[in-house]
PDB file of C-alpha atoms in Angstrom:
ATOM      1  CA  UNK A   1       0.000   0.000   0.000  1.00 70.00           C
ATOM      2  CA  UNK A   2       2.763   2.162   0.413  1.00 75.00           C
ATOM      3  CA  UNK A   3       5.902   1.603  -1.820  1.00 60.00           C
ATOM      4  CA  UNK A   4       8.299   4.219   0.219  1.00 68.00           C
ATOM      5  CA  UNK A   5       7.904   2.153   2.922  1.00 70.00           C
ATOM      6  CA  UNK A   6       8.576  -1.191   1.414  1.00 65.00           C
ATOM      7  CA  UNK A   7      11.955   0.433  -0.036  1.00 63.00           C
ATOM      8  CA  UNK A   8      13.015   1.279   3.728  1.00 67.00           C
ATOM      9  CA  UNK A   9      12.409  -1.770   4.548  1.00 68.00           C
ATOM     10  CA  UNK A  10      14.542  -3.047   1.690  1.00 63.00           C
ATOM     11  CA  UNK A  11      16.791  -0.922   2.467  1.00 61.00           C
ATOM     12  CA  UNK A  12      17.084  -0.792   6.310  1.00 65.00           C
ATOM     13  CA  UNK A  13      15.521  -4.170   6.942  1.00 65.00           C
ATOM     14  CA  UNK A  14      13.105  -1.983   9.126  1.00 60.00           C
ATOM     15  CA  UNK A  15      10.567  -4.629   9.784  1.00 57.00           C
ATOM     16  CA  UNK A  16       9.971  -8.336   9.960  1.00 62.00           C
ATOM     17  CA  UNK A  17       8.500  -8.181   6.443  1.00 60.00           C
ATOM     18  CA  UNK A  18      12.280  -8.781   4.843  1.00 63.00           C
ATOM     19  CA  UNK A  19      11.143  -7.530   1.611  1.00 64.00           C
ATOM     20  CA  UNK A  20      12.445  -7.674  -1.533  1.00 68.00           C
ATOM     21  CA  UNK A  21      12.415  -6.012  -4.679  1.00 66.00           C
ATOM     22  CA  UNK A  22       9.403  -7.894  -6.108  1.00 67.00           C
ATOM     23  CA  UNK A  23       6.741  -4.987  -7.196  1.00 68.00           C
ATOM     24  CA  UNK A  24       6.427  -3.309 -10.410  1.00 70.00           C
ATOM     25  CA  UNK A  25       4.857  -0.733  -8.574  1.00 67.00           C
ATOM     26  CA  UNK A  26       7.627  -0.351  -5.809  1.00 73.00           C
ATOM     27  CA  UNK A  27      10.565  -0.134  -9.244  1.00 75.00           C
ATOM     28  CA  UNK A  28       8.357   2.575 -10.701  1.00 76.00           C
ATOM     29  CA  UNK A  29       8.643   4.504  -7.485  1.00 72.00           C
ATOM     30  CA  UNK A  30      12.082   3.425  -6.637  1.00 75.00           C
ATOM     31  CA  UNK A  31      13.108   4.611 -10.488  1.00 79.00           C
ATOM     32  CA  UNK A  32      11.662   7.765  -9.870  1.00 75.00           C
ATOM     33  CA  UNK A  33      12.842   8.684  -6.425  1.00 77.00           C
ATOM     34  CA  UNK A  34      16.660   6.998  -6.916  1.00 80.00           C
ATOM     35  CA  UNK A  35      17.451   7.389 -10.815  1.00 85.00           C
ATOM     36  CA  UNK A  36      19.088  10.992 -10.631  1.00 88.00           C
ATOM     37  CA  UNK A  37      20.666  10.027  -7.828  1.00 90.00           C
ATOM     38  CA  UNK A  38      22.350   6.799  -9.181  1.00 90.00           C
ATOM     39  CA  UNK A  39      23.076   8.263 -12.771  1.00 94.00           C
ATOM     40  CA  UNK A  40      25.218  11.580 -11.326  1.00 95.00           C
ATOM     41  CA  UNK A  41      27.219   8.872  -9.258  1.00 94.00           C
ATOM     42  CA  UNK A  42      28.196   6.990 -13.097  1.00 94.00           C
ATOM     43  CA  UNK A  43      28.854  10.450 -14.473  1.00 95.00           C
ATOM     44  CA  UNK A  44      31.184  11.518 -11.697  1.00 94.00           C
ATOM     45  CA  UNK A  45      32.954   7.990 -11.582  1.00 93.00           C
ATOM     46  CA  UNK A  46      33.172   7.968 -15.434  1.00 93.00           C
ATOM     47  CA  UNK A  47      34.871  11.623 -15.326  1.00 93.00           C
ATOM     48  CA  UNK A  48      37.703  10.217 -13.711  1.00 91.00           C
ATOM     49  CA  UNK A  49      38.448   7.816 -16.266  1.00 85.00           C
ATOM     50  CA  UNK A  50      39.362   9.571 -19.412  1.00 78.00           C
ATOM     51  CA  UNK A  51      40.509   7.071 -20.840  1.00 86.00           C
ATOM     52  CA  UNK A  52      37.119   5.560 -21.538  1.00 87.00           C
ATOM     53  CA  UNK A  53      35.377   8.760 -22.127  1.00 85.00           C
ATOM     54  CA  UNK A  54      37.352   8.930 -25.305  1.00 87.00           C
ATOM     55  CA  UNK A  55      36.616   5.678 -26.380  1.00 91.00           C
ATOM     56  CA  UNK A  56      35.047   5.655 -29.724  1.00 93.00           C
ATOM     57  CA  UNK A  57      33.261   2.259 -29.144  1.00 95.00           C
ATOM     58  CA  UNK A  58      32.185   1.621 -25.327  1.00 96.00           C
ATOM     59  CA  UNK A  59      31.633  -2.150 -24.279  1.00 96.00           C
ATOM     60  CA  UNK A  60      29.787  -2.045 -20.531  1.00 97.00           C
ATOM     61  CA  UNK A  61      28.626  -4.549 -18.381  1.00 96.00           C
ATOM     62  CA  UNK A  62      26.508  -3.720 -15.558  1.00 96.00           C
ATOM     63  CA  UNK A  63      25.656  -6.421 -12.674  1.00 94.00           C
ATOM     64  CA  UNK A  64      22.645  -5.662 -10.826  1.00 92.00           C
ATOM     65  CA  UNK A  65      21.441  -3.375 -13.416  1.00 94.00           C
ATOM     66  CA  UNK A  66      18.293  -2.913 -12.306  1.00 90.00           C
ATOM     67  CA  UNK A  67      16.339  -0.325 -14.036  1.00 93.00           C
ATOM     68  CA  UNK A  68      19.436   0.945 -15.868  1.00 95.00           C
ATOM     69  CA  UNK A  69      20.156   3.943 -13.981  1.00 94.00           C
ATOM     70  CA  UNK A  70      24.475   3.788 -14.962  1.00 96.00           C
ATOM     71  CA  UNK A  71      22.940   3.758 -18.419  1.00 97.00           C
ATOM     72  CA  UNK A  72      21.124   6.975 -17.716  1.00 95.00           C
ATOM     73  CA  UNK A  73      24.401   8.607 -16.778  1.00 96.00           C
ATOM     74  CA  UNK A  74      26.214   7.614 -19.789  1.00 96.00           C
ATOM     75  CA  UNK A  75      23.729   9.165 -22.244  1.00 95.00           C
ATOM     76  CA  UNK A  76      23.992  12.129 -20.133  1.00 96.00           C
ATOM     77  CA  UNK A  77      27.959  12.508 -20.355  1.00 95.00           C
ATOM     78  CA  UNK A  78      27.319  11.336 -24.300  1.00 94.00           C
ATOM     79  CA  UNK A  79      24.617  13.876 -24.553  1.00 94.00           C
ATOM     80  CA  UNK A  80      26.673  16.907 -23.358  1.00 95.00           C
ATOM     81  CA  UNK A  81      29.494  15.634 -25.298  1.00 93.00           C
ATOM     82  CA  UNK A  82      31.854  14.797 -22.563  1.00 93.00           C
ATOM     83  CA  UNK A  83      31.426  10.940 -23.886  1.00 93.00           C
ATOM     84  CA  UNK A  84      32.832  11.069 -27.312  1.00 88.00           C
ATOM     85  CA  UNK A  85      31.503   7.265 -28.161  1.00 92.00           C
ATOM     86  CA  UNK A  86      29.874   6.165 -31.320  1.00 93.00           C
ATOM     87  CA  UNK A  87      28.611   2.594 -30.552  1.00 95.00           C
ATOM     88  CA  UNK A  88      27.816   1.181 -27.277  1.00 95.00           C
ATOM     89  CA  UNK A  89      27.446  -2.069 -26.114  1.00 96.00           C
ATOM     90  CA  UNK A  90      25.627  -2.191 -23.001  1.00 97.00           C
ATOM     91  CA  UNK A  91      24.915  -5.404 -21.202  1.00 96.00           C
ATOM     92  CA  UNK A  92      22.339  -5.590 -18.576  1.00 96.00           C
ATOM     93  CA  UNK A  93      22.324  -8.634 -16.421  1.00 95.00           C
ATOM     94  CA  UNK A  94      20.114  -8.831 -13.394  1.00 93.00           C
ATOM     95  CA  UNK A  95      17.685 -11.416 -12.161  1.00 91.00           C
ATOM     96  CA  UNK A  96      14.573  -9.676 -11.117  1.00 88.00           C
ATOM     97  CA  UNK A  97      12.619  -9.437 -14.665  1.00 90.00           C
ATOM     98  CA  UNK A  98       9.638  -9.162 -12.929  1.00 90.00           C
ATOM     99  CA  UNK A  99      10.405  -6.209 -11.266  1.00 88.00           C
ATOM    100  CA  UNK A 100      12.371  -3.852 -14.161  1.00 88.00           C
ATOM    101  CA  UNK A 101      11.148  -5.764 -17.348  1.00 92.00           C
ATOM    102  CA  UNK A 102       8.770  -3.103 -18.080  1.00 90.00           C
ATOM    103  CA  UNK A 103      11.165  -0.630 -17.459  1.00 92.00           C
ATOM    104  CA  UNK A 104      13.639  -2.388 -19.721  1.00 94.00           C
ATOM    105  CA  UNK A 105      11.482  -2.764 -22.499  1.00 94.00           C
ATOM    106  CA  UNK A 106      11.439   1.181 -22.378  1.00 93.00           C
ATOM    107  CA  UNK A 107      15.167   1.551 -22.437  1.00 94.00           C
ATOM    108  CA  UNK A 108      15.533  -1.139 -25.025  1.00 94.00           C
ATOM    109  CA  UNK A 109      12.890   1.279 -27.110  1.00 94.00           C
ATOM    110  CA  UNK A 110      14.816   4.177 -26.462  1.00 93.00           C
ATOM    111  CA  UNK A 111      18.671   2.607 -26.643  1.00 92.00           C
ATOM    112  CA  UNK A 112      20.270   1.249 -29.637  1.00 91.00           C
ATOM    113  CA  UNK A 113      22.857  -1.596 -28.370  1.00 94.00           C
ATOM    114  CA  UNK A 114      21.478  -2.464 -25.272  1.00 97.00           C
ATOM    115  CA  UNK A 115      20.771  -6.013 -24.315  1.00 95.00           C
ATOM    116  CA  UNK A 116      19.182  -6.711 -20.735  1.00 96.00           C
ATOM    117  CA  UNK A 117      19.981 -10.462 -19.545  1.00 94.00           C
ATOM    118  CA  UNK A 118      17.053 -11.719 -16.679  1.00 95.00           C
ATOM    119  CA  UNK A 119      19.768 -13.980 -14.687  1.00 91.00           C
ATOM    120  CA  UNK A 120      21.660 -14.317 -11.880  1.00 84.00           C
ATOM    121  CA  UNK A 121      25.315 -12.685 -12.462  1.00 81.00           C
ATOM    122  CA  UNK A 122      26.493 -16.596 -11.494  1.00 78.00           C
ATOM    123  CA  UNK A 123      24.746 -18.320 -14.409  1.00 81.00           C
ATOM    124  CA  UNK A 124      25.901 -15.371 -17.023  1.00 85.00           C
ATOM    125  CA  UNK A 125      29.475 -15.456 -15.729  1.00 82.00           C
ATOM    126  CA  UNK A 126      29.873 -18.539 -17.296  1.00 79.00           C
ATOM    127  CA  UNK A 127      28.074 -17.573 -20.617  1.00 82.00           C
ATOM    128  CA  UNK A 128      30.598 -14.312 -20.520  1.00 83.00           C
ATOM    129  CA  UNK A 129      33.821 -16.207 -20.055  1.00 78.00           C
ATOM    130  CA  UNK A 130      32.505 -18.620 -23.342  1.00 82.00           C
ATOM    131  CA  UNK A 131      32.149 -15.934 -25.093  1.00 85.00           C
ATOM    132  CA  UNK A 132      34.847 -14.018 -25.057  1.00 81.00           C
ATOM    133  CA  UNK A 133      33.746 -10.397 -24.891  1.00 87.00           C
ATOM    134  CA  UNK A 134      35.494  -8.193 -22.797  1.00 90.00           C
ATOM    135  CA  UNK A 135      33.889  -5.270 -21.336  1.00 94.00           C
ATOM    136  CA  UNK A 136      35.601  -2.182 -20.843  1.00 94.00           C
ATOM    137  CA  UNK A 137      33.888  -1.618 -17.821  1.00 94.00           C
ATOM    138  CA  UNK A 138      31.982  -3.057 -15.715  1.00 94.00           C
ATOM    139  CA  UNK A 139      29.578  -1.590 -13.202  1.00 94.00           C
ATOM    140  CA  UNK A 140      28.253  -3.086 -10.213  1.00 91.00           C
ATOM    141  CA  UNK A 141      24.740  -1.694  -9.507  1.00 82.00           C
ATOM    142  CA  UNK A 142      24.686  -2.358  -5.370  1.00 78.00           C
ATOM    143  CA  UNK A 143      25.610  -5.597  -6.071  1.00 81.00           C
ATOM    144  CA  UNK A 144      27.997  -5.964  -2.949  1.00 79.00           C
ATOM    145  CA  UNK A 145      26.277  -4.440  -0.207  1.00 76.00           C
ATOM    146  CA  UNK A 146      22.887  -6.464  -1.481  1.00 75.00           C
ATOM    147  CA  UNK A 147      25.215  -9.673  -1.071  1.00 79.00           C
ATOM    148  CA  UNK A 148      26.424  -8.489   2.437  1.00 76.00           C
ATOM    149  CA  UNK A 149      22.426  -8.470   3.172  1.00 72.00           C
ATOM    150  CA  UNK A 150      21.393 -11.682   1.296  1.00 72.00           C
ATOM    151  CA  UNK A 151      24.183 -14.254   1.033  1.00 78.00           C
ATOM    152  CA  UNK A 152      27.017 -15.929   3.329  1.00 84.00           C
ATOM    153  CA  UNK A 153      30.350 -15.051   3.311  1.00 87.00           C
ATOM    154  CA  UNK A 154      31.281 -18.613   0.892  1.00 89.00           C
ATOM    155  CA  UNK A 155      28.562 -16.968  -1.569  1.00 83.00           C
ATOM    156  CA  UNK A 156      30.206 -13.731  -1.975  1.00 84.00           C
ATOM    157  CA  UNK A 157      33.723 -14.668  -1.753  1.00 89.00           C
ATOM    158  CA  UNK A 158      32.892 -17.167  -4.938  1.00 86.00           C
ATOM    159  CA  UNK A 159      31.466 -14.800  -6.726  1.00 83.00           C
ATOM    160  CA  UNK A 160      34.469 -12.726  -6.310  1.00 86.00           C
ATOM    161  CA  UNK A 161      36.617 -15.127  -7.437  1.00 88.00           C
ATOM    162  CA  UNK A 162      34.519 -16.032 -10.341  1.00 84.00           C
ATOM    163  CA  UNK A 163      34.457 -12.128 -11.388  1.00 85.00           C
ATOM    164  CA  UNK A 164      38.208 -11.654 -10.911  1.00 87.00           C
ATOM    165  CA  UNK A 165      38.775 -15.096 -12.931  1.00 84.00           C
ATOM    166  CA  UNK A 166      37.066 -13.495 -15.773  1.00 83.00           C
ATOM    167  CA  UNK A 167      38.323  -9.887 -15.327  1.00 84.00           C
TER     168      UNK A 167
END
């Protein structure tokens, strides 16, 4: 009934509730109170890095992507012309297709070269590494401090390991 208060709770673990994200509603709100907020931290990461903001051709993966907020911040930087890319490759992978499809299917109408994955980063590691594509970078949307609330120590250090193998 109220989605601000199912998002504390997510966030603060507030209540005996432990939920989750699993609302369309609560992503709609969530996108709309968060998404500035999440995009200006991409576009003051990415302005340290100049190296990849004059990259003609940008390769990105994002873990946890969510409702593509990172993405937001790279058409901003591209949009003012601080990003000087002419192709991007932007790889989505998150689980919770339930939650952000229909805001995916909105950034996959709006974004050329976007391709959103509904999986858990463990089953597309292995799909990466087969691959072979290399990202040149890769964003992790909250992924760690979600872990810290939601998996055991073995869990995270694995997928740690599994990332750095592949990095």
């Amino acid at each position: 009934g109220n989605c601000q208060d199912c998002l504390k709770d997510i966030h603060f673990r507030n209540s005996e509730l432990h939920r989750e994200y699993d609302c369309p509603h609560m992503a709609d709100c969530y996108y709309c109170k968060y998404a500035y907020k999440y995009a200006s931290e991409i576009v003051y990461a990415l302005r340290w890095f100049g190296n990849i903001l004059n990259k003609k051709e940008l390769d990105v993966l994002s873990v946890g992507c969510g409702p593509c907020t990172d993405l937001a911040g790279i058409d901003f930087l591209r949009n003012t012309g601080e990003l000087q890319i002419n192709k991007l490759n932007y790889v989505g992978v998150d689980p919770l297709d339930k939650v952000w499809g229909h805001i995916w299917n909105d950034v996959q109408n709006c974004y050329e070269g976007v391709n959103i994955f509904p999986q858990d980063i463990f089953q597309y590691l292995y799909y990466l590494v087969q691959s072979n594509w290399v990202p040149d970078l890769i964003i992790f949307q909250y992924v760690f401090s979600d872990m810290c609330k939601n998996s055991d120590k073995g869990q995270i250090l694995e997928f740690i390991n599994d990332m750095a193998n592949f990095i």
